[in-house]
């Protein structure tokens, strides 16, 4: 639960800091939070196919307060919280183009937030996020060694940059 709470904090901080850039609203913020909470639920079934199992669990479970369409968005955010994200043509039968764009944006945010707690030890508990012209500066306020997070950050930063057109940069402040 500590990992989920930390990633929720990080994801919502990123979401809120780029509000003008992504054009999404409160409802999509809620879907992101639900996606963070459920992103690891498939691990209880099989550690080998966590994302696919999470997708199946979410799709087969009614979630009170969200529509079927919103559940599809959440399930796909979780499903593609990996390196691969399919082109729209591969999944156009499942979702609309508008929902695809929402999924891409929320998934990019989840990936970035999740990599900031890759060790699952909450080394980065507090961040300051500043949107510059062509970059998103994420300052991690921590005394911990974040070598793992920094090492994996650039791969998720590529996905984020592709989705939003700005480059996230991670800096550590003691």
C-alpha atoms as one frame of an Amber mdcrd trajectory, in Angstrom:
protein
   0.000   0.000   0.000   2.918   2.382   0.615   3.981   2.014  -3.016   0.447
   2.687  -4.257   0.058   5.762  -2.041   3.425   7.130  -3.151   2.786   6.544
  -6.853  -0.678   8.106  -6.479   0.924  11.213  -4.965   3.563  11.374  -7.713
   1.067  10.758 -10.540  -1.383  13.400  -9.330   1.447  15.907  -8.834   2.576
  15.330 -12.427  -1.026  15.471 -13.691  -1.725  18.740 -11.855   1.535  20.368
 -12.950   0.819  19.828 -16.655  -2.908  20.537 -16.576  -2.606  23.218 -19.271
  -0.666  20.842 -21.475  -2.870  17.749 -21.383  -6.310  19.356 -21.344  -7.809
  16.624 -19.174 -10.208  17.206 -16.309 -11.117  16.010 -12.838 -12.717  12.840
 -14.139  -9.553  11.759 -15.953  -7.571  12.566 -12.804  -9.839  10.162 -10.928
  -9.317   7.495 -13.612  -5.556   7.946 -13.227  -5.854   7.465  -9.467  -7.922
   4.307  -9.956  -5.355   3.053 -12.459  -2.544   3.609  -9.962  -4.424   1.767
  -7.234  -5.134  -1.204  -9.515  -1.897  -1.288 -11.527  -0.489  -4.253  -9.623
  -3.617  -6.273  -8.902  -2.704  -8.898 -11.510   0.415  -9.847  -9.543  -1.816
 -11.770  -7.167  -2.730 -14.082 -10.043   0.629 -14.459 -11.800   3.852 -12.444
 -11.522   4.755 -13.264 -15.133   1.767 -11.492 -16.707   0.882  -8.860 -14.134
  -0.308  -6.199 -16.578  -2.426  -8.514 -18.700  -3.951 -10.119 -15.601  -4.646
  -6.678 -14.130  -6.406  -5.736 -17.366  -8.565  -8.854 -17.219  -9.434  -8.345
 -13.541 -10.460  -4.731 -14.143 -12.496  -5.591 -17.243 -14.347  -8.382 -15.471
 -15.160  -6.351 -12.361 -17.819  -3.683 -12.051 -16.349  -0.623 -10.358 -19.021
   1.445  -8.667 -18.955   5.058  -9.765 -17.384   4.665 -13.185 -18.955   3.746
 -16.503 -17.988   0.831 -18.720 -16.133   3.249 -21.032 -14.158   4.634 -18.084
 -13.384   1.108 -16.897 -11.967   0.339 -20.352  -9.750   3.422 -20.064  -8.486
   2.375 -16.617  -7.892  -1.210 -17.750  -5.853  -0.047 -20.728  -3.811   2.406
 -18.651  -2.812  -0.544 -16.482  -2.371  -2.954 -19.381   0.084  -0.719 -21.228
   2.067   0.380 -18.180   5.067  -1.280 -19.840   7.482  -0.562 -22.650   5.061
  -1.416 -25.462   2.122   0.760 -26.435   0.201  -0.318 -29.540  -0.656   2.006
 -32.400  -4.300   3.010 -32.545  -4.954   0.748 -35.532  -4.248  -2.342 -33.411
  -6.955  -1.535 -30.845  -9.403   0.676 -32.741 -12.104  -1.994 -32.422 -11.984
  -1.669 -28.619 -11.789   2.093 -28.098 -12.443   5.423 -29.794  -9.638   7.676
 -30.989 -10.494  10.194 -28.243 -10.254   7.509 -25.548  -6.996   6.271 -27.099
  -5.461   9.728 -26.710  -6.656   9.890 -23.088  -5.147   6.453 -22.407  -1.821
   7.470 -23.977  -1.632  10.594 -21.802  -2.632   8.901 -18.544  -0.400   5.930
 -19.237   2.595   8.216 -19.824   1.932   9.892 -16.465   1.561   6.541 -14.683
   4.789   5.222 -16.209   6.717   8.278 -15.083   5.258   8.217 -11.561   5.787
   4.472 -11.229   9.460   4.660 -12.204   9.999   7.293  -9.485   9.229   4.527
  -6.966  10.723   1.654  -8.934  12.409   0.200  -5.855   9.035   0.176  -4.028
  10.755   1.744  -1.020   9.355   5.281  -1.306  12.790   6.917  -1.602  11.122
   9.863  -3.320   8.278  10.979  -1.070   8.213  14.650  -1.991   8.735  16.356
  -5.343   8.625  19.845  -6.739   7.496  19.918 -10.354   7.986  22.897 -12.635
   6.795  23.131 -16.218   9.276  25.021 -18.373   8.974  25.801 -22.088  10.240
  22.457 -23.364  10.826  20.443 -20.204   9.210  19.241 -17.022  11.635  19.596
 -14.141  11.005  17.075 -11.373  13.059  17.801  -8.276  13.154  14.882  -5.852
  13.676  16.002  -2.274  15.393  13.005  -0.726  18.477  11.851   1.113  18.185
   8.344  -0.356  20.212   6.922  -3.220  17.972   7.139  -6.303  20.416   5.607
  -8.767  17.898   2.930  -9.814  15.135   5.465 -10.420  17.464   7.803 -12.337
  18.787   4.931 -14.409  15.348   3.837 -15.560  13.855   7.334 -15.745  15.083
   8.149 -19.256  13.128   5.263 -20.824   9.863   6.488 -19.318  10.841  10.068
 -20.116  10.954   9.102 -23.797   7.348   7.869 -23.629   6.259  10.995 -21.751
   7.986  13.250 -24.280   6.312  11.427 -27.149   2.885  11.906 -25.528   3.241
  15.521 -24.402   6.073  17.033 -26.445   8.111  18.023 -23.402  11.074  16.278
 -21.831  10.864  15.324 -18.152  14.102  15.856 -16.248  14.785  14.320 -12.839
  17.045  16.112 -10.387  17.843  15.262  -6.796  17.889  17.839  -4.029  19.134
  16.839  -0.594
